[in-house]
Tab-separated table of N, CA and C and ligand atoms in Angstrom:
chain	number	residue	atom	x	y	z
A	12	UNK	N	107.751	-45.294	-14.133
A	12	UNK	CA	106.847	-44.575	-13.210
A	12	UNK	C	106.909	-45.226	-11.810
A	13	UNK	N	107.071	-43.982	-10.681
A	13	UNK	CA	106.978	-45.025	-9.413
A	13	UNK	C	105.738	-45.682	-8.779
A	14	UNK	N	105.959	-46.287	-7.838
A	14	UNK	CA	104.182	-46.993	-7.237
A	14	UNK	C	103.312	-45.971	-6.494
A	15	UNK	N	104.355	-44.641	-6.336
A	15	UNK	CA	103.159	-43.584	-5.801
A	15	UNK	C	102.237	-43.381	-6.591
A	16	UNK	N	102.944	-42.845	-8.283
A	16	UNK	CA	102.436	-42.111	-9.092
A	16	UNK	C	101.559	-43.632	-9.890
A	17	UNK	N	101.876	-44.320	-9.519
A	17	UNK	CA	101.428	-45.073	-10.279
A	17	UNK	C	99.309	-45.349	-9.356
A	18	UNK	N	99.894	-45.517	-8.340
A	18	UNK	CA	98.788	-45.598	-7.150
A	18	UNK	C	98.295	-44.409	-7.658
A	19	UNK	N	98.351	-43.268	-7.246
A	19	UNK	CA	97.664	-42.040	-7.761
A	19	UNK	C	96.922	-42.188	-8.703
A	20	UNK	N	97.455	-42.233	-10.004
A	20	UNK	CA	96.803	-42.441	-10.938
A	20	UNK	C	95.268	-43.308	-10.877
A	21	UNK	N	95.392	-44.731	-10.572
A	21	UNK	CA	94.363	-45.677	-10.294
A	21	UNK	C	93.715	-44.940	-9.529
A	22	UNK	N	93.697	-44.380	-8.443
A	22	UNK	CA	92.810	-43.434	-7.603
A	22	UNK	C	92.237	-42.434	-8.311
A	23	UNK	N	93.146	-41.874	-9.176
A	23	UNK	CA	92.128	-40.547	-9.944
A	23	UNK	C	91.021	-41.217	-11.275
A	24	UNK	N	91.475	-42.470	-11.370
A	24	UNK	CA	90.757	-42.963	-12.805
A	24	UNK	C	89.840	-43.767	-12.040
A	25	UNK	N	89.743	-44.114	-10.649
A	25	UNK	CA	88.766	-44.582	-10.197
A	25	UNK	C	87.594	-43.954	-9.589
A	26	UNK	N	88.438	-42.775	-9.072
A	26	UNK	CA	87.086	-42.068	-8.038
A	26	UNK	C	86.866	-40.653	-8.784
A	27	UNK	N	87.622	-39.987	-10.214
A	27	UNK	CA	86.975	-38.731	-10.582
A	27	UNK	C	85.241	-38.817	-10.626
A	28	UNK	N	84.690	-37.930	-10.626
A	28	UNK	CA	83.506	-38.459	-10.780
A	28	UNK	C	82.799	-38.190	-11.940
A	29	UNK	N	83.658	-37.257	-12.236
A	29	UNK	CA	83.512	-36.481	-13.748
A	29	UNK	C	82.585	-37.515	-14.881
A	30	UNK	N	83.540	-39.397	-14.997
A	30	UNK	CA	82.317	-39.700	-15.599
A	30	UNK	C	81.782	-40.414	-15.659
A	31	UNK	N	80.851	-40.960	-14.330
A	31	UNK	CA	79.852	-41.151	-13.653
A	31	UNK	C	78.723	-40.282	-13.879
A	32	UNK	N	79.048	-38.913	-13.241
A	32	UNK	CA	78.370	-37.955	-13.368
A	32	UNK	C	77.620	-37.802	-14.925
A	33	UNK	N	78.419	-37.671	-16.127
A	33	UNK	CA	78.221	-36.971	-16.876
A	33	UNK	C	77.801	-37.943	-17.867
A	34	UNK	N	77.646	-39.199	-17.428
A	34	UNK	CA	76.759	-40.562	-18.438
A	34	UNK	C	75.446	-39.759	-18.513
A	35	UNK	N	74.669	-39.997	-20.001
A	35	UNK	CA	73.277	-39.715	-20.281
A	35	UNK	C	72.678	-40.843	-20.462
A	36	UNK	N	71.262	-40.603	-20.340
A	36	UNK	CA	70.516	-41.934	-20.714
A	36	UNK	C	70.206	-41.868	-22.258
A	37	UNK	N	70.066	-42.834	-22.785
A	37	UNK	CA	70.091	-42.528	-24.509
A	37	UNK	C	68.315	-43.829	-24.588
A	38	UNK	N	67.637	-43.413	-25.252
A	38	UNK	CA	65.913	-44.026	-25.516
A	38	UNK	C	66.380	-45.111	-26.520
A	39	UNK	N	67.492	-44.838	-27.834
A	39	UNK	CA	67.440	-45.469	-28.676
A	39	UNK	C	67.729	-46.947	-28.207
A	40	UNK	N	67.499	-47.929	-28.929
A	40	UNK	CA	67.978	-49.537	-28.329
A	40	UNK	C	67.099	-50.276	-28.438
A	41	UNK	N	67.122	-51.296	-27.723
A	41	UNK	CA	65.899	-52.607	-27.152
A	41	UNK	C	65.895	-52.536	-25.880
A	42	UNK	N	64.384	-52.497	-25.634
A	42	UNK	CA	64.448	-52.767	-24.094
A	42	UNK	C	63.077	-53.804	-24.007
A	43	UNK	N	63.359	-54.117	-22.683
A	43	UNK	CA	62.370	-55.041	-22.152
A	43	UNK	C	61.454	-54.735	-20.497
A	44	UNK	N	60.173	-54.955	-20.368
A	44	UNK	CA	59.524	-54.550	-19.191
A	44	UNK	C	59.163	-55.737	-18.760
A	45	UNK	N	58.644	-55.506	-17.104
A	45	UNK	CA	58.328	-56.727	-16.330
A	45	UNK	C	56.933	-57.287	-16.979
A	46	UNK	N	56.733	-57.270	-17.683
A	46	UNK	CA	55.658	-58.136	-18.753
A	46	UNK	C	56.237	-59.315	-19.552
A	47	UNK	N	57.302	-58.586	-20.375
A	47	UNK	CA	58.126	-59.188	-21.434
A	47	UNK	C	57.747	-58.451	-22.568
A	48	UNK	N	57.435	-57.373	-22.637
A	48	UNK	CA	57.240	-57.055	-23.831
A	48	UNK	C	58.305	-56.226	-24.343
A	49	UNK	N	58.856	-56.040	-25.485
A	49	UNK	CA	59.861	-55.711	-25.878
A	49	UNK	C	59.476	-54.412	-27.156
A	50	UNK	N	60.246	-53.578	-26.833
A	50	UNK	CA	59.980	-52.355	-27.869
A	50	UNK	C	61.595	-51.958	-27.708
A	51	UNK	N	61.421	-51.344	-29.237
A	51	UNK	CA	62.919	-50.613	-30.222
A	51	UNK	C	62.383	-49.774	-30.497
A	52	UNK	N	63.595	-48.775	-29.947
A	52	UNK	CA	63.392	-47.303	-30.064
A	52	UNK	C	64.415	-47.232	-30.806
A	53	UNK	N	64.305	-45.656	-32.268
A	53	UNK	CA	64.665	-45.829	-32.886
A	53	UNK	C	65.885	-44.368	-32.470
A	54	UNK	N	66.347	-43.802	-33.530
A	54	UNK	CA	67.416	-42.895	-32.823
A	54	UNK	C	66.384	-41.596	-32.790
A	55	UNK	N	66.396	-40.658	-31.932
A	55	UNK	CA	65.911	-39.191	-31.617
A	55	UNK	C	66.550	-38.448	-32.785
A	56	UNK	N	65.625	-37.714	-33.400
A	56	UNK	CA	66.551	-36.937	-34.289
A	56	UNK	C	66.415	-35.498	-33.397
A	57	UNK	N	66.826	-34.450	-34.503
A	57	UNK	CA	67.344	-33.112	-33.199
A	57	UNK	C	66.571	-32.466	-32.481
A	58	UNK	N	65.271	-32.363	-33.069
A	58	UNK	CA	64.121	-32.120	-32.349
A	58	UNK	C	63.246	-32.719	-31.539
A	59	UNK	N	64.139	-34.166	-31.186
A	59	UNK	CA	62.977	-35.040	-30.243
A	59	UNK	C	62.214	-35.675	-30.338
A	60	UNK	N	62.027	-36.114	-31.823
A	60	UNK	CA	61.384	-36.945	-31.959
A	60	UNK	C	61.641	-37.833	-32.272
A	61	UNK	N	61.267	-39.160	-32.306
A	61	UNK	CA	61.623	-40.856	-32.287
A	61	UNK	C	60.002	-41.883	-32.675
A	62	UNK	N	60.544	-42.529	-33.007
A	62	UNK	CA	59.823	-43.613	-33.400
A	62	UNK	C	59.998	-45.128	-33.518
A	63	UNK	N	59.807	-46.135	-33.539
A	63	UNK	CA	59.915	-47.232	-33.124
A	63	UNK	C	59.064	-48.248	-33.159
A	64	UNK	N	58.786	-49.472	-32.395
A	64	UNK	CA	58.302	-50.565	-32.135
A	64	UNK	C	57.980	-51.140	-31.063
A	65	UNK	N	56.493	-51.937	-30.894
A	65	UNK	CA	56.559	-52.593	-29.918
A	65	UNK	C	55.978	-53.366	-29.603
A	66	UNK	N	56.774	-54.741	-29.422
A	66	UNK	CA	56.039	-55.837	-29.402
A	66	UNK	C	55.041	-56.495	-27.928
A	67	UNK	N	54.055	-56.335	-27.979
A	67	UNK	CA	53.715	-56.493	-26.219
A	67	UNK	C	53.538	-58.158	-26.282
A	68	UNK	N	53.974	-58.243	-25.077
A	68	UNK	CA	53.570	-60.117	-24.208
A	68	UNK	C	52.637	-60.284	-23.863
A	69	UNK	N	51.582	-59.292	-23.939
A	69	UNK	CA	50.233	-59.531	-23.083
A	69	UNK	C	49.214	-58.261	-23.912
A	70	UNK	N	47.978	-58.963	-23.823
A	70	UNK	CA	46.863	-57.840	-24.952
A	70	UNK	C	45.618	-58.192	-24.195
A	71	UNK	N	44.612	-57.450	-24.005
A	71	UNK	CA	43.775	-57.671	-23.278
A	71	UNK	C	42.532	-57.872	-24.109
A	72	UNK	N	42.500	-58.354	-25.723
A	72	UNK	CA	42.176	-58.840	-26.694
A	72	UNK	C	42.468	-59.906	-26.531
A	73	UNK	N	41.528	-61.506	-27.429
A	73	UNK	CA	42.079	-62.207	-27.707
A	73	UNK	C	42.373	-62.430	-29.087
A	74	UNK	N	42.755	-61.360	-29.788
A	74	UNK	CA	43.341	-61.049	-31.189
A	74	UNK	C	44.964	-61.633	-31.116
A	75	UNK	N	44.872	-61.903	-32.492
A	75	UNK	CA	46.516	-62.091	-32.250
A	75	UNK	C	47.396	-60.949	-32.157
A	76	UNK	N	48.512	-61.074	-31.584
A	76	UNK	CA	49.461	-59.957	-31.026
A	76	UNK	C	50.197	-59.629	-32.560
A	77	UNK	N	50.062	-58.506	-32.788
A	77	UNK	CA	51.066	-58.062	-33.681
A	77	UNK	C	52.019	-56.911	-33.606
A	78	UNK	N	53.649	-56.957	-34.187
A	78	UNK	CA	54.159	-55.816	-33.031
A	78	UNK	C	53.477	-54.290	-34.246
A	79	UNK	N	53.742	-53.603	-33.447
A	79	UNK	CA	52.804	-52.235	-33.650
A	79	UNK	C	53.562	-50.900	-33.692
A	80	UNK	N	53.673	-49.900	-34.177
A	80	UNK	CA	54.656	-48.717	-34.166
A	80	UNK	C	54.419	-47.645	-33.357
A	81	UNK	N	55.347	-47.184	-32.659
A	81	UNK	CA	55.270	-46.126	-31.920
A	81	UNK	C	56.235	-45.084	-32.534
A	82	UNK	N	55.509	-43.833	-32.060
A	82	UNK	CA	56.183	-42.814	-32.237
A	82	UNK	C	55.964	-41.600	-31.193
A	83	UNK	N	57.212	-40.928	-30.742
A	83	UNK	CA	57.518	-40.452	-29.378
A	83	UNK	C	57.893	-39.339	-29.590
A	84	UNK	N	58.283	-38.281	-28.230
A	84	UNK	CA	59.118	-37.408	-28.110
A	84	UNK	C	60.051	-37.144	-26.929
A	85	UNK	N	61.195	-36.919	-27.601
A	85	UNK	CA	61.971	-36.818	-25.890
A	85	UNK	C	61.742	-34.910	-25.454
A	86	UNK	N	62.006	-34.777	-24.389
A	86	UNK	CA	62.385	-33.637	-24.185
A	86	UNK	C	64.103	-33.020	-23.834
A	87	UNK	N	64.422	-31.925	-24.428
A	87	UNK	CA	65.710	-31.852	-24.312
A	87	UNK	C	66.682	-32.482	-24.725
A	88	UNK	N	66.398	-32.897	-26.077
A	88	UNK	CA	67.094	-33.946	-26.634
A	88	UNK	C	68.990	-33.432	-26.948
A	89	UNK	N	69.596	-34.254	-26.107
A	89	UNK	CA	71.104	-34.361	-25.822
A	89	UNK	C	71.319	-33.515	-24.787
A	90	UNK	N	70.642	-32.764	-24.062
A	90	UNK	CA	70.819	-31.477	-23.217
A	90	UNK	C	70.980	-32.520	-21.093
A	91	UNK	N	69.556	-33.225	-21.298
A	91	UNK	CA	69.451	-33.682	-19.778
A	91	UNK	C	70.160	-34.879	-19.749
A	92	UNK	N	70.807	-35.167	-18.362
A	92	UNK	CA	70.865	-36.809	-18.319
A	92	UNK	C	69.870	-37.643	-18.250
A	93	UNK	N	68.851	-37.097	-17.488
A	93	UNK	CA	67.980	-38.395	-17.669
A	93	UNK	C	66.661	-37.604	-17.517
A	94	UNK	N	66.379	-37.545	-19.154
A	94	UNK	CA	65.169	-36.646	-20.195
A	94	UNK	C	64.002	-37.566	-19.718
A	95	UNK	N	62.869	-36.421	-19.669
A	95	UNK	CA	61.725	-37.194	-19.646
A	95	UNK	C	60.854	-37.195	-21.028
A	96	UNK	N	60.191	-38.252	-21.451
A	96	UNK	CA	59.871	-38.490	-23.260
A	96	UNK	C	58.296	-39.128	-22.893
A	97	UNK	N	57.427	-38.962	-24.397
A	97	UNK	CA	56.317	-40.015	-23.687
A	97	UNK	C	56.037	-40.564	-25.515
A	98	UNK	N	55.403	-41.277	-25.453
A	98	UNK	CA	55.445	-41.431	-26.717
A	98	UNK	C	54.111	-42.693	-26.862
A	99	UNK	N	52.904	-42.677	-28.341
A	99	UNK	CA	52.074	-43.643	-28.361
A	99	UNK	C	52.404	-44.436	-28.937
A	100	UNK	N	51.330	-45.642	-28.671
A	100	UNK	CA	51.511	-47.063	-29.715
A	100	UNK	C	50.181	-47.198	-30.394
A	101	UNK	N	50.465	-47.421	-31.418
A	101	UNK	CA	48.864	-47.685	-32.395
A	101	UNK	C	49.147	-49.087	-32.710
A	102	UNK	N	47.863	-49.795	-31.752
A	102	UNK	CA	48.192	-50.907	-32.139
A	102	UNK	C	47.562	-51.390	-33.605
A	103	UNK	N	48.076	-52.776	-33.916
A	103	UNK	CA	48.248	-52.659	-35.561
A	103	UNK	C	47.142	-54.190	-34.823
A	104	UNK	N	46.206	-54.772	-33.826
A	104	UNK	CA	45.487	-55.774	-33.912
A	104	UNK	C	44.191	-55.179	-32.827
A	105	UNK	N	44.134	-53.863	-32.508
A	105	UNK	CA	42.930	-53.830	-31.663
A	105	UNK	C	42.912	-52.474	-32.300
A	106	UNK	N	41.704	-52.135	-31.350
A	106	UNK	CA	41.244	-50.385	-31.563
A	106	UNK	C	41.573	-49.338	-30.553
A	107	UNK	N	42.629	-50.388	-29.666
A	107	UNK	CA	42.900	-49.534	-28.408
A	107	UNK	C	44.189	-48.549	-28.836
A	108	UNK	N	44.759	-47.883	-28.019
A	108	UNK	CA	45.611	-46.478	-28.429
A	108	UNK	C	46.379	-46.805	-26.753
A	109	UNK	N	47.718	-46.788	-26.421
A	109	UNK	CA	48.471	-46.802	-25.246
A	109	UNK	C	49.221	-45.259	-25.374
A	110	UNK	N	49.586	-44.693	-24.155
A	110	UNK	CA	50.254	-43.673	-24.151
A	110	UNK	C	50.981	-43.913	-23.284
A	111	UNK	N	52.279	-43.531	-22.863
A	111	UNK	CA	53.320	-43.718	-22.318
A	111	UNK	C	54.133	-42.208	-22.095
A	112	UNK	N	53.983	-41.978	-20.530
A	112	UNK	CA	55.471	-41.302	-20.076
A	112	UNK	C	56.137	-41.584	-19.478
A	113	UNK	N	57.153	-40.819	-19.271
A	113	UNK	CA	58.227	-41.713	-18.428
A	113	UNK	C	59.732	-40.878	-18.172
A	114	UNK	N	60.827	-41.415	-17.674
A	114	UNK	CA	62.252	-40.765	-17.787
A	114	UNK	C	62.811	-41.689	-17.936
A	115	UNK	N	64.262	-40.733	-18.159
A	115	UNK	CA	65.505	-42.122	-18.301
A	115	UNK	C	66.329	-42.073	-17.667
A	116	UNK	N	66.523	-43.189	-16.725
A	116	UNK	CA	67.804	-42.829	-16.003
A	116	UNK	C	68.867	-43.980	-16.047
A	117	UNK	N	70.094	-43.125	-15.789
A	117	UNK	CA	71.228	-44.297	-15.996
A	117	UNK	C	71.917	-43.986	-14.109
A	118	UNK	N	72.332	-45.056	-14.275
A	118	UNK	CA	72.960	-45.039	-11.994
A	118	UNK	C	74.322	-45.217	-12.590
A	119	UNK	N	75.487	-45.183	-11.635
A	119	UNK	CA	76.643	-44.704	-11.749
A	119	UNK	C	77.198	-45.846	-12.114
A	120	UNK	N	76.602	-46.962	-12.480
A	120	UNK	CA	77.139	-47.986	-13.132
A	120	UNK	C	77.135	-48.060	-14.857
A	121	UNK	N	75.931	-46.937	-15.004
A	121	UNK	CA	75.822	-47.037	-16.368
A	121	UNK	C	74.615	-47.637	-17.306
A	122	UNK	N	73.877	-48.282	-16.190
A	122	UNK	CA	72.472	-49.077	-16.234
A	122	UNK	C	71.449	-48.163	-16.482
A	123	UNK	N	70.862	-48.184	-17.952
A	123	UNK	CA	70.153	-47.287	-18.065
A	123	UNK	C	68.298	-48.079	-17.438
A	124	UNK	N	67.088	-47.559	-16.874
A	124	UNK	CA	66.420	-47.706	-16.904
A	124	UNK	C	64.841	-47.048	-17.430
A	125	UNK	N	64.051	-46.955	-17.839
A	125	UNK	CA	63.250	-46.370	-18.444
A	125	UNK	C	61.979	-46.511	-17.060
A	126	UNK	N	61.833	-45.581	-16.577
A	126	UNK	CA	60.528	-45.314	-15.730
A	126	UNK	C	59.283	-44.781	-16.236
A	127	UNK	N	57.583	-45.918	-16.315
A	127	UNK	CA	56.727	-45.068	-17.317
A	127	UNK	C	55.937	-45.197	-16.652
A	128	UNK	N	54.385	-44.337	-16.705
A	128	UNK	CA	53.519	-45.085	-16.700
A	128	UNK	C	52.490	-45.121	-17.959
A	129	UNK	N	51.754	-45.273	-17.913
A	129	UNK	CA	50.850	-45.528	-19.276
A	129	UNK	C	49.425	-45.400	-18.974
A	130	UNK	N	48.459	-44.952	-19.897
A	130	UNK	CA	47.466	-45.078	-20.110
A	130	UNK	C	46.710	-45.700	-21.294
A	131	UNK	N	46.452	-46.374	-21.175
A	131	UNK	CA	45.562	-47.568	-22.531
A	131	UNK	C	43.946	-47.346	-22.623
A	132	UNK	N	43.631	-46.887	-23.700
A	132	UNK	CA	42.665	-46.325	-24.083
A	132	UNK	C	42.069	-47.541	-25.323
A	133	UNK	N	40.921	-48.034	-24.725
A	133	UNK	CA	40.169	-48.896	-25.592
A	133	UNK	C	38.641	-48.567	-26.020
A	134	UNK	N	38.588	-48.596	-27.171
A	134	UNK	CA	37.403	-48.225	-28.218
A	134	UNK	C	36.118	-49.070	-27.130
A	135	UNK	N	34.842	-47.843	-26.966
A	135	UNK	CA	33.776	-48.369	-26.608
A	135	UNK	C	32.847	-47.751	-27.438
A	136	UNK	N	31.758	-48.461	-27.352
A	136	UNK	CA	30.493	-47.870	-28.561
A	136	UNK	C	29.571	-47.257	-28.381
A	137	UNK	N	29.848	-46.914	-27.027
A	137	UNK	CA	28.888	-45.561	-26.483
A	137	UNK	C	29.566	-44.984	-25.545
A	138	UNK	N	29.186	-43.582	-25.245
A	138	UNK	CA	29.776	-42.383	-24.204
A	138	UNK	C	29.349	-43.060	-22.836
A	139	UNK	N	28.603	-44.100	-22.991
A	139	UNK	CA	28.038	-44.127	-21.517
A	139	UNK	C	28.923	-45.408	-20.909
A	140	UNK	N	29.685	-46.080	-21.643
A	140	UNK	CA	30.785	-47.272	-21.575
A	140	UNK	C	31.584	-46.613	-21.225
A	141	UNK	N	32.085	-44.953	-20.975
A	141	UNK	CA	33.606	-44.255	-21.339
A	141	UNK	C	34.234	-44.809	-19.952
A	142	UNK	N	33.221	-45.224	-18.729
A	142	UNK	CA	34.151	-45.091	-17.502
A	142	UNK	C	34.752	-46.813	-17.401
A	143	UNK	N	34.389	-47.317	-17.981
A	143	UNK	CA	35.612	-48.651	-17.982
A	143	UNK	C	36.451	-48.785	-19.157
A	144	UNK	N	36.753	-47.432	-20.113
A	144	UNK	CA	37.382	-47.176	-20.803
A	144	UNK	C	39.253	-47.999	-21.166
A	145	UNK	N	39.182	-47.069	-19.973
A	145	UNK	CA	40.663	-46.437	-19.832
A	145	UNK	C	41.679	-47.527	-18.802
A	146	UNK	N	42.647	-48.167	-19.205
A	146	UNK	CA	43.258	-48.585	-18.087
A	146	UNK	C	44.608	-47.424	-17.362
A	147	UNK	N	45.259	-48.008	-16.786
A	147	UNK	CA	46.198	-47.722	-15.922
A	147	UNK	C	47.504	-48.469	-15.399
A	148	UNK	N	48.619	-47.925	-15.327
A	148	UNK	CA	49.916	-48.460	-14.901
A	148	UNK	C	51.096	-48.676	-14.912
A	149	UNK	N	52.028	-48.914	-14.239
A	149	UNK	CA	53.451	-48.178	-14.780
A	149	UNK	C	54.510	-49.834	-14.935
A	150	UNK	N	55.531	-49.079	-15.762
A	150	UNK	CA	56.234	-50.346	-16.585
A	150	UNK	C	57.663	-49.559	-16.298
A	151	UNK	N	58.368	-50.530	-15.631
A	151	UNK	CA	60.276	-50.478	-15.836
A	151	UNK	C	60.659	-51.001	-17.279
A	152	UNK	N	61.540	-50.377	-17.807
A	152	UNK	CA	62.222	-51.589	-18.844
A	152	UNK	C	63.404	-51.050	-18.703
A	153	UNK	N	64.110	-52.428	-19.196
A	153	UNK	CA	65.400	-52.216	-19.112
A	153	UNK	C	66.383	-52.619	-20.466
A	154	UNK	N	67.022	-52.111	-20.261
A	154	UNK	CA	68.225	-51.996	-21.470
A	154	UNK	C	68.353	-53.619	-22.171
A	155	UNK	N	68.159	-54.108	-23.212
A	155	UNK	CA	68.581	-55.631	-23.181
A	155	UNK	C	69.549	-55.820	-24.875
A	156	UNK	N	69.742	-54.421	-25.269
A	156	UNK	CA	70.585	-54.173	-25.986
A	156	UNK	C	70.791	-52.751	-26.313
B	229	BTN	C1	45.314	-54.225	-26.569
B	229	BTN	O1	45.247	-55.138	-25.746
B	229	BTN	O2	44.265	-53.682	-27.016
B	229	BTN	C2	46.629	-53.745	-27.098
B	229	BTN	C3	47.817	-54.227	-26.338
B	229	BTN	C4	48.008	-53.493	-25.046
B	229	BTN	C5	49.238	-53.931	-24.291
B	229	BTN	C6	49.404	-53.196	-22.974
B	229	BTN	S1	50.008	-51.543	-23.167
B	229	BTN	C7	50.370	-51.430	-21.466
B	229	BTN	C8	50.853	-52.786	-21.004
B	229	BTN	N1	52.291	-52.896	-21.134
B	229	BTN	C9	52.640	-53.791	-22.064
B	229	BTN	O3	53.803	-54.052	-22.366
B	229	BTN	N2	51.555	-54.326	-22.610
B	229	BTN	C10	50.351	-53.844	-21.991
């Protein structure tokens, strides 16, 4: 082969964009957020739904931490590149309930990231406690397998 065709080539396998473009973000894996808390998502089956784990670094209990199961839904499962899913955690050491949405995106490197935010819902013993209920706030995680 000559060094044109050869050059050519490296140019078309470098800059098609075809697949860059056409990477999806996939939920299943381990990931980790700027907390440290770590949750495994398990595989989506065809209808979108998933389930999993998650261990948090931080509890606003002073119970001991135990990891806890979640179970989710993506939307558009295999259809979008980067699906938006939300999915709860029941924790298995308090009475609180977390909810989580979010998307997935992967950048042209291939780096998938998970964008959420959450709402954490903790047990009070009267209706008139409901307004310091509820927290608030959003969590990156990232791919760590
Ligand atoms: C509790 O404290 O009652 C249960 C644990 C809550 C952990 C929260 S959920 C939102 C935030 N992100 C985390 O990874 N951990 C905290």
């Amino acid at each position: 082969m000559g060094t044109l065709s050869c050059c050519l080539l490296l140019a078309l396998a470098l800059f098609v964009p075809g697949d860059a473009a056409s990477r999806k973000c996939h939920l299943q894996g381990l990931w980790r957020n700027e907390l440290g808390s770590n949750m495994t998502i398990l595989a989506t089956n065809t209808a979108g739904t998933f389930s999993g784990s998650y261990h948090t670094a931080v509890a606003a209990t002073n119970k001991q931490i135990l990891v806890s199961p979640l179970q989710g839904v993506q939307q558009h499962p295999s259809a979008k590149r980067h699906p938006t899913f939300g999915f709860t955690v029941q924790w298995q050491f308090s009475d609180s309930t977390t909810a989580f949405v979010g998307q997935c995106f992967v950048d042209h490197r291939g780096k998938e990231t998970l964008e959420t935010m959450w709402l954490l819902r903790e047990e009070v013993l009267s209706r008139k406690d409901t307004w310091k209920a509820t927290r608030v706030g959003t969590s990156i995680f990232t791919r760590i397998k």
